Short mmCIF file of C-alpha atoms in Angstrom, two decimals:
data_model
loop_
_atom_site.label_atom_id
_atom_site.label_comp_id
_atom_site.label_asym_id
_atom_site.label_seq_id
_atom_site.Cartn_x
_atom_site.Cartn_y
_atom_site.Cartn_z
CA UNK A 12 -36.73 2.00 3.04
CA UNK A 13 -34.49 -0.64 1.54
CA UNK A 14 -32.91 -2.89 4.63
CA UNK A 15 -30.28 -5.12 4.71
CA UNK A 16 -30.11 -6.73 8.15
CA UNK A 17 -26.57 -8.00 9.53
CA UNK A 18 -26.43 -10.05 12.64
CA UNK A 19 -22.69 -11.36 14.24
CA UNK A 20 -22.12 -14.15 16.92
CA UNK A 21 -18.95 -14.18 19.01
CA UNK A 22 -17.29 -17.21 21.11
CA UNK A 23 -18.45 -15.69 24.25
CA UNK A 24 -21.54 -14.74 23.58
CA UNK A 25 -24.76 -16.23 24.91
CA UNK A 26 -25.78 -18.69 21.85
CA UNK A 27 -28.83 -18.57 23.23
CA UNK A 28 -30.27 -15.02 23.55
CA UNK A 29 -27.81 -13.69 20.64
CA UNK A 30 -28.15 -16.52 18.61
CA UNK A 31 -27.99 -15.43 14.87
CA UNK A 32 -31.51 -16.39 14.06
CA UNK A 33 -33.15 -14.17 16.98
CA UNK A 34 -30.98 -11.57 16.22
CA UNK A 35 -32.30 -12.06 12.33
CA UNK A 36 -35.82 -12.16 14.08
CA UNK A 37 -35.85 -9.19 15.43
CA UNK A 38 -34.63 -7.24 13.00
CA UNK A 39 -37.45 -8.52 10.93
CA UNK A 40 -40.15 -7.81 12.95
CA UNK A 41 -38.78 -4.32 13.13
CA UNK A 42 -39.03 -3.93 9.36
CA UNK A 43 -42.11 -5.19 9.00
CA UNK A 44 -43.67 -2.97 11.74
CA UNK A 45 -42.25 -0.24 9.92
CA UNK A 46 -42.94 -0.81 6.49
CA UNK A 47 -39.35 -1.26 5.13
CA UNK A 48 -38.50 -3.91 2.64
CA UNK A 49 -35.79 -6.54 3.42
CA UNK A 50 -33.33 -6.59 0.44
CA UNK A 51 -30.63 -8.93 1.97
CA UNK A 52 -29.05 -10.24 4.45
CA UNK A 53 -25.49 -11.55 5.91
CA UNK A 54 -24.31 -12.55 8.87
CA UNK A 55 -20.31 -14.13 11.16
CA UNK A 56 -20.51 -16.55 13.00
CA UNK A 57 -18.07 -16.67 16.14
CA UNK A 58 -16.15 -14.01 15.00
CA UNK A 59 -14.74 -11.31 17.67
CA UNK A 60 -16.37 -7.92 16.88
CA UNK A 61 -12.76 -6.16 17.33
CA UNK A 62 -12.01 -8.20 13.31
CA UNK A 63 -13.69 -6.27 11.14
CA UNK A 64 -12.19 -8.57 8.14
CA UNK A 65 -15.33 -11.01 8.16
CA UNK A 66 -17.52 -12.27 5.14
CA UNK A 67 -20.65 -11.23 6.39
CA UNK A 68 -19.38 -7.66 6.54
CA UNK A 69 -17.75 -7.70 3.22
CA UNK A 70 -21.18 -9.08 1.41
CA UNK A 71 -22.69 -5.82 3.31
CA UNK A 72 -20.14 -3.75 1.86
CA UNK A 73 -20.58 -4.78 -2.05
CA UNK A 74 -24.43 -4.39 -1.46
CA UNK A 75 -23.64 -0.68 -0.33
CA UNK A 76 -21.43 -0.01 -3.04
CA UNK A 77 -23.79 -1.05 -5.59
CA UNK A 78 -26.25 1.18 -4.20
CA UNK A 79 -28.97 -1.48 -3.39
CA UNK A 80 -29.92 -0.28 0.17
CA UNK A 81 -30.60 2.30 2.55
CA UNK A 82 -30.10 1.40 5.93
CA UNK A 83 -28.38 -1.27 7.86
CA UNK A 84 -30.15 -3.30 10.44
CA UNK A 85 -28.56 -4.66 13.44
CA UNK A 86 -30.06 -5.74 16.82
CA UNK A 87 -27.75 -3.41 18.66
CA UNK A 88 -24.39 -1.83 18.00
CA UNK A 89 -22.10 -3.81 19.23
CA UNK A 90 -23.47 -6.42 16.34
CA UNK A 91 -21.78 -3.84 13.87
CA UNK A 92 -18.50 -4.13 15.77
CA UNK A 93 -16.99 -3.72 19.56
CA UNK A 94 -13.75 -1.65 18.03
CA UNK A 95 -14.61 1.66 18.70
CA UNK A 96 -12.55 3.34 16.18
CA UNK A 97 -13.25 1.00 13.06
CA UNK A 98 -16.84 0.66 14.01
CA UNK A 99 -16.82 4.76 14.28
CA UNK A 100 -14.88 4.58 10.84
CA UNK A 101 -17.78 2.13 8.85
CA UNK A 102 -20.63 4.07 10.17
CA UNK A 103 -19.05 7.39 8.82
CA UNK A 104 -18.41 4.93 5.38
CA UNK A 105 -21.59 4.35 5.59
CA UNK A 106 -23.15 7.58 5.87
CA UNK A 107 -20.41 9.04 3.16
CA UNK A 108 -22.72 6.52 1.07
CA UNK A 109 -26.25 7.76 2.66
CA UNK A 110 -26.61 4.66 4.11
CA UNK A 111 -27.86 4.56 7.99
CA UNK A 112 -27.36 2.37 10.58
CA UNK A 113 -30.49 1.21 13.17
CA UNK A 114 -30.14 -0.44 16.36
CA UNK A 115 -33.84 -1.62 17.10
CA UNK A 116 -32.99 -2.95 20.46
CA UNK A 117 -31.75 0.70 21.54
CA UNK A 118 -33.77 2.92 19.54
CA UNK A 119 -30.35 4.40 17.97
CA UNK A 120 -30.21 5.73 14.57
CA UNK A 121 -27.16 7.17 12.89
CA UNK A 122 -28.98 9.54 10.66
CA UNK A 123 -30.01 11.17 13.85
CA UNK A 124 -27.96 14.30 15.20
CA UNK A 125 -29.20 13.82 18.78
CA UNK A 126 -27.81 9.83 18.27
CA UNK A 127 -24.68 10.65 18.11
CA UNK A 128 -23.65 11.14 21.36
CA UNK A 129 -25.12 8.12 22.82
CA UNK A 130 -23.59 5.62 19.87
CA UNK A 131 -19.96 7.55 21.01
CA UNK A 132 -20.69 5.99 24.40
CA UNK A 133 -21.94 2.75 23.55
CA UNK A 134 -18.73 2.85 20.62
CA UNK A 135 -16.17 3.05 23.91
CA UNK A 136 -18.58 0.69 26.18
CA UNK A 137 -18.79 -1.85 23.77
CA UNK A 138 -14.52 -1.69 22.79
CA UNK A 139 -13.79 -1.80 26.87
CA UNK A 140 -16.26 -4.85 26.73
CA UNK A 141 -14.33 -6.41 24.21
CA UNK A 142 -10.54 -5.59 25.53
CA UNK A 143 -11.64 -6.97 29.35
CA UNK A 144 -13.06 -10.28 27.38
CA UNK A 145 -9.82 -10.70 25.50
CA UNK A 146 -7.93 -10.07 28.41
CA UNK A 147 -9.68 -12.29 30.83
CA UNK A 148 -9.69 -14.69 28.35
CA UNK A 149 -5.87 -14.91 27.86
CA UNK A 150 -5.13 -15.18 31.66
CA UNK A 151 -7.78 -18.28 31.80
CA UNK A 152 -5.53 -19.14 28.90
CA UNK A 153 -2.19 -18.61 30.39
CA UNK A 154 -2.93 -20.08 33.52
CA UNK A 155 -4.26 -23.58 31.65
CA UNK A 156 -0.94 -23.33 29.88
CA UNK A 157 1.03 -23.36 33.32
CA UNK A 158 -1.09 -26.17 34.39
CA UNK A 159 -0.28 -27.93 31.27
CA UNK A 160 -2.88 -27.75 28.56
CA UNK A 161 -2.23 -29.08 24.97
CA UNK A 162 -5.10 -28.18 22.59
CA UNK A 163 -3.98 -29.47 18.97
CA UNK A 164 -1.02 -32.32 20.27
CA UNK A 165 2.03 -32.72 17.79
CA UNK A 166 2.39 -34.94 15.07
CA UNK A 167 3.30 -38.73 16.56
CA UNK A 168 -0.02 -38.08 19.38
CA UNK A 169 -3.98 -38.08 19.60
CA UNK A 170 -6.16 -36.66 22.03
CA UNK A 171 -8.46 -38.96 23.42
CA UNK A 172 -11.58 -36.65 23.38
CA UNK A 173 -13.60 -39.02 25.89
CA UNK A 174 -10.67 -38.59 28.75
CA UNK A 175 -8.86 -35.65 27.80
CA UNK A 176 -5.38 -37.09 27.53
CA UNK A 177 -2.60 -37.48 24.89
CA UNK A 178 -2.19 -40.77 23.80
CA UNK A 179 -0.02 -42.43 20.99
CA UNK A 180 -0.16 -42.24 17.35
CA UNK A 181 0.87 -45.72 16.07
CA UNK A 182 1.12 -45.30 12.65
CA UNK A 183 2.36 -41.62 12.82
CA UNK A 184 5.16 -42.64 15.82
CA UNK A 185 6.07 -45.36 14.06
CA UNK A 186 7.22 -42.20 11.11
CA UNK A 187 8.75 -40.35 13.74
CA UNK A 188 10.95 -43.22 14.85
CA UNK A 189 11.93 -43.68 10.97
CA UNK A 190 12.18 -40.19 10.31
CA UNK A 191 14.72 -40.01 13.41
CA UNK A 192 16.76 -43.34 12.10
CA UNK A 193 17.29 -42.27 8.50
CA UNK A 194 18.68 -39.08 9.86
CA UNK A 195 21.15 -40.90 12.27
CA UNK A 196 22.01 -42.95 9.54
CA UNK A 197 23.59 -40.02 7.45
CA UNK A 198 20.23 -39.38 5.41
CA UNK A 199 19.56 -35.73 4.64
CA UNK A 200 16.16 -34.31 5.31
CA UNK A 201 15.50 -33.66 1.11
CA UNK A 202 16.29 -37.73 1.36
CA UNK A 203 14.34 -38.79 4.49
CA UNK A 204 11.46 -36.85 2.73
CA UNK A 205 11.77 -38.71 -0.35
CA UNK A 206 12.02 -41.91 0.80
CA UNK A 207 8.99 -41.12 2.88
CA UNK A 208 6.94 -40.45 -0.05
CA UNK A 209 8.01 -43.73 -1.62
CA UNK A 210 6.71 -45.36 1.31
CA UNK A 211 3.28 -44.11 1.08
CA UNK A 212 3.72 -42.19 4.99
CA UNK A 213 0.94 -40.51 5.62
CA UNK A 214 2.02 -36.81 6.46
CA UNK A 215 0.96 -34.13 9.15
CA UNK A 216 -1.41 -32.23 7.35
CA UNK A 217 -3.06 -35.70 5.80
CA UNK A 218 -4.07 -36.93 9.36
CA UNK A 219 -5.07 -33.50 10.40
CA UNK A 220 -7.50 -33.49 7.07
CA UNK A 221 -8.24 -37.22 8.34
CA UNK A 222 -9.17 -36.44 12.30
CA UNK A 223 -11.02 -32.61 10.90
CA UNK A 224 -12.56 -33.90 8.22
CA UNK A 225 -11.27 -30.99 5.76
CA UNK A 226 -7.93 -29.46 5.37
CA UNK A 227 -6.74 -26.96 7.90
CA UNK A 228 -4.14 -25.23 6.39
CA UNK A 229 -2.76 -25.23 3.01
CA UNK A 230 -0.50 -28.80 2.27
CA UNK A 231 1.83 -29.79 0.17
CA UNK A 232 0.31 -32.03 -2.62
CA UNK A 233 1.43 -33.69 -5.92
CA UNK A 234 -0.40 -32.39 -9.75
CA UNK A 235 -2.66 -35.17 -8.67
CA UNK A 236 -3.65 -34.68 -5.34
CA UNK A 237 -1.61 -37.02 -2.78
CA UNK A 238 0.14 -35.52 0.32
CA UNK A 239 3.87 -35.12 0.33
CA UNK A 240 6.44 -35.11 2.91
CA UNK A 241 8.99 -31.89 1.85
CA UNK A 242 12.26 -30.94 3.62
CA UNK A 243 10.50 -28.32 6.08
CA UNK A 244 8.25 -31.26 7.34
CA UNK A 245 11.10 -33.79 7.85
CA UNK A 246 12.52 -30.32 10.27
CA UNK A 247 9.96 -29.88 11.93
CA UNK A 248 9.62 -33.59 13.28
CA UNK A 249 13.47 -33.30 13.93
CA UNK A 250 12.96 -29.76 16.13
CA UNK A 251 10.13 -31.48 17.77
CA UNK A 252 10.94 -31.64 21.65
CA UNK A 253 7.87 -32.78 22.35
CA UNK A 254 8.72 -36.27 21.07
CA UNK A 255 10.63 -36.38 23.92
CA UNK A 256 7.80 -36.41 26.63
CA UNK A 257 8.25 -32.99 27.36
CA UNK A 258 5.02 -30.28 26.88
CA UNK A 259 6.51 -26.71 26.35
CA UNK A 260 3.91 -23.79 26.30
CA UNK A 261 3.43 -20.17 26.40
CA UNK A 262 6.12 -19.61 23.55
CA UNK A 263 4.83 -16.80 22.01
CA UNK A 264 2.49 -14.19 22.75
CA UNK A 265 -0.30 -11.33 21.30
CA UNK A 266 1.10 -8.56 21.53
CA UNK A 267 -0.78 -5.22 19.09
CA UNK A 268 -2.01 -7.38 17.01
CA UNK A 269 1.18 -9.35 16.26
CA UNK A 270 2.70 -12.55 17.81
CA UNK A 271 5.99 -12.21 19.65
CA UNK A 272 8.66 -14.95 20.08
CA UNK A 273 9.38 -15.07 23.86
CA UNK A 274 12.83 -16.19 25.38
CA UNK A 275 13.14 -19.65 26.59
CA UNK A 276 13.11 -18.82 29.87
CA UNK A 277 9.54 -17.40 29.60
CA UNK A 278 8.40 -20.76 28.40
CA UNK A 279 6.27 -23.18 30.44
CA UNK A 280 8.04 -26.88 30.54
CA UNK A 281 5.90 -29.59 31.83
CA UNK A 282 8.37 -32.84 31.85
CA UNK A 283 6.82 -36.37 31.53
CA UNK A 284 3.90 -35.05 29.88
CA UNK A 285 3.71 -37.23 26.63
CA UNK A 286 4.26 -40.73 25.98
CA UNK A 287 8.13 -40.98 24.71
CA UNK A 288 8.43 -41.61 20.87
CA UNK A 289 12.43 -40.75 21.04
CA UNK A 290 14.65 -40.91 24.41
CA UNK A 291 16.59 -37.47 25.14
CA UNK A 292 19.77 -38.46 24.22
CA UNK A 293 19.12 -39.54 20.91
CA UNK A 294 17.13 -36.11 20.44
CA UNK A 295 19.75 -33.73 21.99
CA UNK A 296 22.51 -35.84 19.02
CA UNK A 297 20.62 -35.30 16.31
CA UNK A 298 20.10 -31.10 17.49
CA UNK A 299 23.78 -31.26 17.39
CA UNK A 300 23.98 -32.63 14.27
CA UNK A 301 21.41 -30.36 13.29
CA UNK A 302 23.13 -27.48 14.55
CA UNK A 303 26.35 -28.92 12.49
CA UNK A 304 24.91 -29.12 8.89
CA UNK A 305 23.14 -25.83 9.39
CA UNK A 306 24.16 -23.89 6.26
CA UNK A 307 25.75 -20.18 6.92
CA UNK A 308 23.46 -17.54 7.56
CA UNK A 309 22.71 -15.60 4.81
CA UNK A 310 25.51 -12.71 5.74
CA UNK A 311 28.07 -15.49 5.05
CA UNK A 312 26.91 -16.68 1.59
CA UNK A 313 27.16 -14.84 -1.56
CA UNK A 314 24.16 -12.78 -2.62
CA UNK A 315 22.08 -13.49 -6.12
CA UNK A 316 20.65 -10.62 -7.95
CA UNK A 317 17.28 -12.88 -8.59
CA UNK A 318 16.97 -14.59 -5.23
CA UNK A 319 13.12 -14.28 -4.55
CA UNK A 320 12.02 -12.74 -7.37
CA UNK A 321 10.96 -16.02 -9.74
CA UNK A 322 8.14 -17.80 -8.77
CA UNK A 323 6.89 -20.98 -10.19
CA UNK A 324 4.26 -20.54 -12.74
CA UNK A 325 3.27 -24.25 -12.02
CA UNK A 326 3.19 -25.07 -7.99
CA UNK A 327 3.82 -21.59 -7.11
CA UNK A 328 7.28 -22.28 -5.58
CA UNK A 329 9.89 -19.43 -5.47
CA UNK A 330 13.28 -19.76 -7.66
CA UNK A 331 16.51 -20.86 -5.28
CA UNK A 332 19.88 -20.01 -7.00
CA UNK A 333 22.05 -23.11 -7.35
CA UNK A 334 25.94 -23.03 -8.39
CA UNK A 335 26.64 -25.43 -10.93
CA UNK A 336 30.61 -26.08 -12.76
CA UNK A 337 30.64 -27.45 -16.22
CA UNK A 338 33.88 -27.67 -17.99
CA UNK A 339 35.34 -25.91 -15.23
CA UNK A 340 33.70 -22.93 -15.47
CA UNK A 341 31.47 -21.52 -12.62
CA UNK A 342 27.52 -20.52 -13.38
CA UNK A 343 24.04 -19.75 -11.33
CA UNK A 344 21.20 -21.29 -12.61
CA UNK A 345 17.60 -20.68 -10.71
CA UNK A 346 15.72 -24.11 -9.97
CA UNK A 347 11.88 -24.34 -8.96
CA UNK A 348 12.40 -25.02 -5.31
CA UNK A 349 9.48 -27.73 -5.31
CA UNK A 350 10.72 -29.76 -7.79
CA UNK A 351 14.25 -29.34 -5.86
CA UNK A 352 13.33 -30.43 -2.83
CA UNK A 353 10.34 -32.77 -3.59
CA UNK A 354 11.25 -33.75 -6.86
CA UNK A 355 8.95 -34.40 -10.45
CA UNK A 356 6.14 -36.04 -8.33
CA UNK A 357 5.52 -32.23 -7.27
CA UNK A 358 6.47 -30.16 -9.76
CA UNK A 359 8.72 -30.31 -13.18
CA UNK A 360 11.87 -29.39 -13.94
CA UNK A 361 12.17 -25.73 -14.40
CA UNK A 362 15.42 -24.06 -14.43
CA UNK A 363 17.03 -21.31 -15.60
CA UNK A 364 20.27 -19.41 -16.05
CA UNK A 365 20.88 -16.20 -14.78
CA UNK A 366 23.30 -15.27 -17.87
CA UNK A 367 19.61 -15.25 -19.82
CA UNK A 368 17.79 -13.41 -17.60
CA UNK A 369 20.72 -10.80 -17.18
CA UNK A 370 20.30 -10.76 -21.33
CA UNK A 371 16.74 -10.58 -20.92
CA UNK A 372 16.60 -8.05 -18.22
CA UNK A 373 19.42 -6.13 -20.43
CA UNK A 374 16.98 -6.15 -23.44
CA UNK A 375 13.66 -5.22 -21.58
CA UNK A 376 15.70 -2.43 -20.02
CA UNK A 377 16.88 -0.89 -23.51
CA UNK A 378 13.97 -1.01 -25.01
CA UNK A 379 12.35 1.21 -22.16
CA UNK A 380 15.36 3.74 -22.34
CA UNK A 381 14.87 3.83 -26.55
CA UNK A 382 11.27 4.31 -26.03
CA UNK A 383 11.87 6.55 -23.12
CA UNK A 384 13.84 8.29 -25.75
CA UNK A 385 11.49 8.50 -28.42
CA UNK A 386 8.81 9.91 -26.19
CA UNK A 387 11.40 12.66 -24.67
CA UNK A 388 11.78 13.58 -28.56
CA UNK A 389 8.14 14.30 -29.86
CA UNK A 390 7.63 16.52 -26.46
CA UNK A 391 10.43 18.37 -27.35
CA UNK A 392 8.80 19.12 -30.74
CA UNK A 393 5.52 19.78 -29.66
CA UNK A 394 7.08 22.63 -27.12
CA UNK A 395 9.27 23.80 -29.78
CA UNK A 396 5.86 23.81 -31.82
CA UNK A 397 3.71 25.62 -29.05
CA UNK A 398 6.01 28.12 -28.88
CA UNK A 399 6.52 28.97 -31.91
CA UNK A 400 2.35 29.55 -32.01
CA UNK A 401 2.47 31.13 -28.77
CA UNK A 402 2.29 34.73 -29.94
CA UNK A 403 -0.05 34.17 -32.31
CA UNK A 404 -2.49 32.42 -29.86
CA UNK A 405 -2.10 34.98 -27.69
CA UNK A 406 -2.80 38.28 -30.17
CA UNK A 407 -5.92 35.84 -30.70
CA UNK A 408 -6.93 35.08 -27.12
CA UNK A 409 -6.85 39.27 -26.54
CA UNK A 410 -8.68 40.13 -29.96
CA UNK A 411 -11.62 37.55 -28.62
CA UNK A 412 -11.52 39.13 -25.09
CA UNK A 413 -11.69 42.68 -26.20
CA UNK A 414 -14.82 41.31 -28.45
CA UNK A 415 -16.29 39.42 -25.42
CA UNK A 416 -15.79 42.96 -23.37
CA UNK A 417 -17.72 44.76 -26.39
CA UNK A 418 -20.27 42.54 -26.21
CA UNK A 419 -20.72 42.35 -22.70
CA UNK A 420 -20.75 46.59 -23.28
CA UNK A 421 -23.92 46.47 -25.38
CA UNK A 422 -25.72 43.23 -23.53
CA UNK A 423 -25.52 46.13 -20.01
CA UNK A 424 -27.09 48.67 -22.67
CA UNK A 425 -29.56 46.55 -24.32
CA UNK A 426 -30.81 45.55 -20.66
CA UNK A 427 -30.84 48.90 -19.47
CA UNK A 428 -32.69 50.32 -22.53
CA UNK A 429 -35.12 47.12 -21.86
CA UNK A 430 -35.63 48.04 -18.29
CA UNK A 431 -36.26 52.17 -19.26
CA UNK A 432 -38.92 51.18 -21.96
CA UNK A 433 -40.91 48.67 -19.35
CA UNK A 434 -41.15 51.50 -16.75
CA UNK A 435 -42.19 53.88 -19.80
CA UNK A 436 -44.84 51.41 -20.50
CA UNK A 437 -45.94 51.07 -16.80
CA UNK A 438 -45.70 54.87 -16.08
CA UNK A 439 -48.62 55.36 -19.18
CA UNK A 440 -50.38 52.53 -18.08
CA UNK A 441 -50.74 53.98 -14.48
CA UNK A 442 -51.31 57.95 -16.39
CA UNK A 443 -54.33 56.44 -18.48
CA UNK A 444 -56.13 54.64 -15.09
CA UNK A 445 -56.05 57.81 -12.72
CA UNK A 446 -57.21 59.44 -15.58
CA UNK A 447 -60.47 57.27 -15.93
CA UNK A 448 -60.88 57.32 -12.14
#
């Protein structure tokens, strides 16, 4: 047979004895002892077998749909996957596609009937496995995060990786404290961002890329390539509580799948935990003013027909409605929120009024109702046509059926007349041998 052998590695597995290579091993001394050919091969690496999103897995999946293999390889099941439902749900994919799965290690295969009981029990074995893992392994968590454990520390902080503690940033504090300043000063955070950009300030995500050596998560950059600071950034350094020396964990939780935002008094506080970059007070004034310049919610302010429907062609930044007055006359134009907030460095200028697209989306909209039109029109003729050669379709469909039951008629008697004259022939046949005997 055709193989393809997939091996998977998980955080808590042993590296050792599940390591991807012996897992890759073994499967390939099985094929060879049997005679199958190895025609690929793909394998995750520390990914939880209750995902079933992974790369290996999908490079399995296009080799099965383009029919280049027969059976799947895996050193035991719970390789495949520990959720028993999608795992149950691939297999039957797989055998919809003839495809079957082998577990050397256990001597399962799916293709047999008397299998199938035994991969149901391993199916709900291995998912239990899985669920008591993940849930051991989020009270370990929990309890670190009432003991006060900081894993990734905020922007302004390192963590020394020799002694395990959070120690100070000095080029990034030394932001935070101007970041802080500019706002007390009246600057807005669109402002503060700017300014920052000017001044060359490295941003979050740059020392992140810096400390990782790659990005982690998508950044903001200019056309060519430098980090920017953006309005949302500037917030989030202004929300930061942390900066304060407090460490606040346990905000949010798994909960199906999905992470829930808990109520503050679920948190974890741990006071005098950081180094302080900005004293309490001055943190609590600038909430307030935070709190003070917060625009309405979006109940209060007046709706736009296009708000979140344009997208920038160029960064990729939605369209935000802005009121302008000219002359004294009122109008809504739609501006490419990156070049709003982070200005031509990020992205140009593109704009647009919403008394053209209301012309344009008037326009698009006729022409589909005249068209609409013009299609309702030549149906109505070709009905009007059909019917009109309705009878005389039909006075031809029953002229060709009565011929087809004529036919049918003299095919029976031409048979049976076929059949009498081969037992004439075998009657004489049999007359002229007794005869001779």
């Amino acid at each position: 047979m055709r193989v393809w052998i997939y091996s998977r590695l998980s955080n808590d597995d042993d590296c050792e004895m599940n390591s991807l290579l012996n897992q890759q091993e073994i499967c390939r001394a099985f094929a060879e002892r049997q005679g199958h050919k190895i025609i690929g091969l793909s394998s995750d690496d520390h990914v939880s077998g209750m995902n079933f999103s992974r790369r290996g897995l999908n490079e399995l999946t296009a080799a099965v749909e383009a029919g280049r293999l027969d059976a799947v390889l895996v050193k035991d099941l719970s390789r495949l996957g520990r959720h028993r439902t999608q795992t149950a749900l691939f297999i039957d994919y797989l055998r919809e596609h003839g495809i079957r799965v082998i577990s050397v290690t256990e001597g399962l295969d799916t293709a047999s009937d008397e299998d199938d009981l035994v991969i149901g029990v391993r199916g709900l074995m291995n998912d239990y496995y899985a669920r008591d893992i993940g849930k051991k392994i989020r009270s370990g968590y929990r309890q670190k995060q009432r003991e006060g454990i900081v894993i990734t520390p905020p922007f302004g902080y390192r963590k020394d990786r020799n002694t395990n503690t959070v120690k100070l940033h000095s080029e990034a504090a030394e932001t935070v404290r101007m970041i802080y300043s500019l706002y007390l000063q009246g600057f807005g955070q669109k402002e503060i961002a700017r300014r920052l950009n000017e001044l060359g300030r490295k941003t979050p995500a740059q020392l992140r890329a810096e400390q990782c050596g790659r990005e982690v998560r998508a950044a903001h950059k200019t056309r060519d390539g430098h980090y920017l600071w953006t309005y949302a950034s500037v917030k989030n350094v202004l929300t930061e509580e942390a900066y304060t020396g407090v460490l606040i964990n346990h905000r949010s939780e798994i909960q199906g799948g999905k992470a829930k935002r808990l109520e503050q008094t679920e948190w974890y506080r741990h006071e005098n935990f950081f180094p302080v970059i900005v004293e309490t007070d001055v943190w609590k004034l600038v909430q307030q003013r935070l709190k003070e310049r917060a625009r309405p919610a979006n109940g209060n302010r007046s709706k736009h027909r296009y708000a979140g429907l344009l997208r920038c062609e160029e960064c990729g930044n939605v369209f935000v409605p802005m009121i302008r007055y000219w002359n004294g006359d009122r109008r809504v134009e739609y501006v490419c929120k990156g070049y709003q907030r982070s200005g031509k460095s990020y992205c140009s200028s593109h704009r647009i009024h919403e008394e053209n697209l209301d012309t344009m989306v008037w326009e698009y909209l006729t022409a589909v109702r005249d068209s609409r039109i013009k299609e309702r029109e030549k149906l109505v003729k070709l009905q009007k046509m059909w019917a009109l050669r309705k009878p005389v379709l039909d006075a031809h469909i029953l002229l060709l059926s009565k011929r087809i039951q004529e036919w049918t008629l003299e095919i029976d008697e031409i048979m049976v007349a076929k059949l009498n004259i081969q037992s004439a022939h075998k009657h004489v046949a049999f007359t002229i041998l007794h005869k001779h005997s």
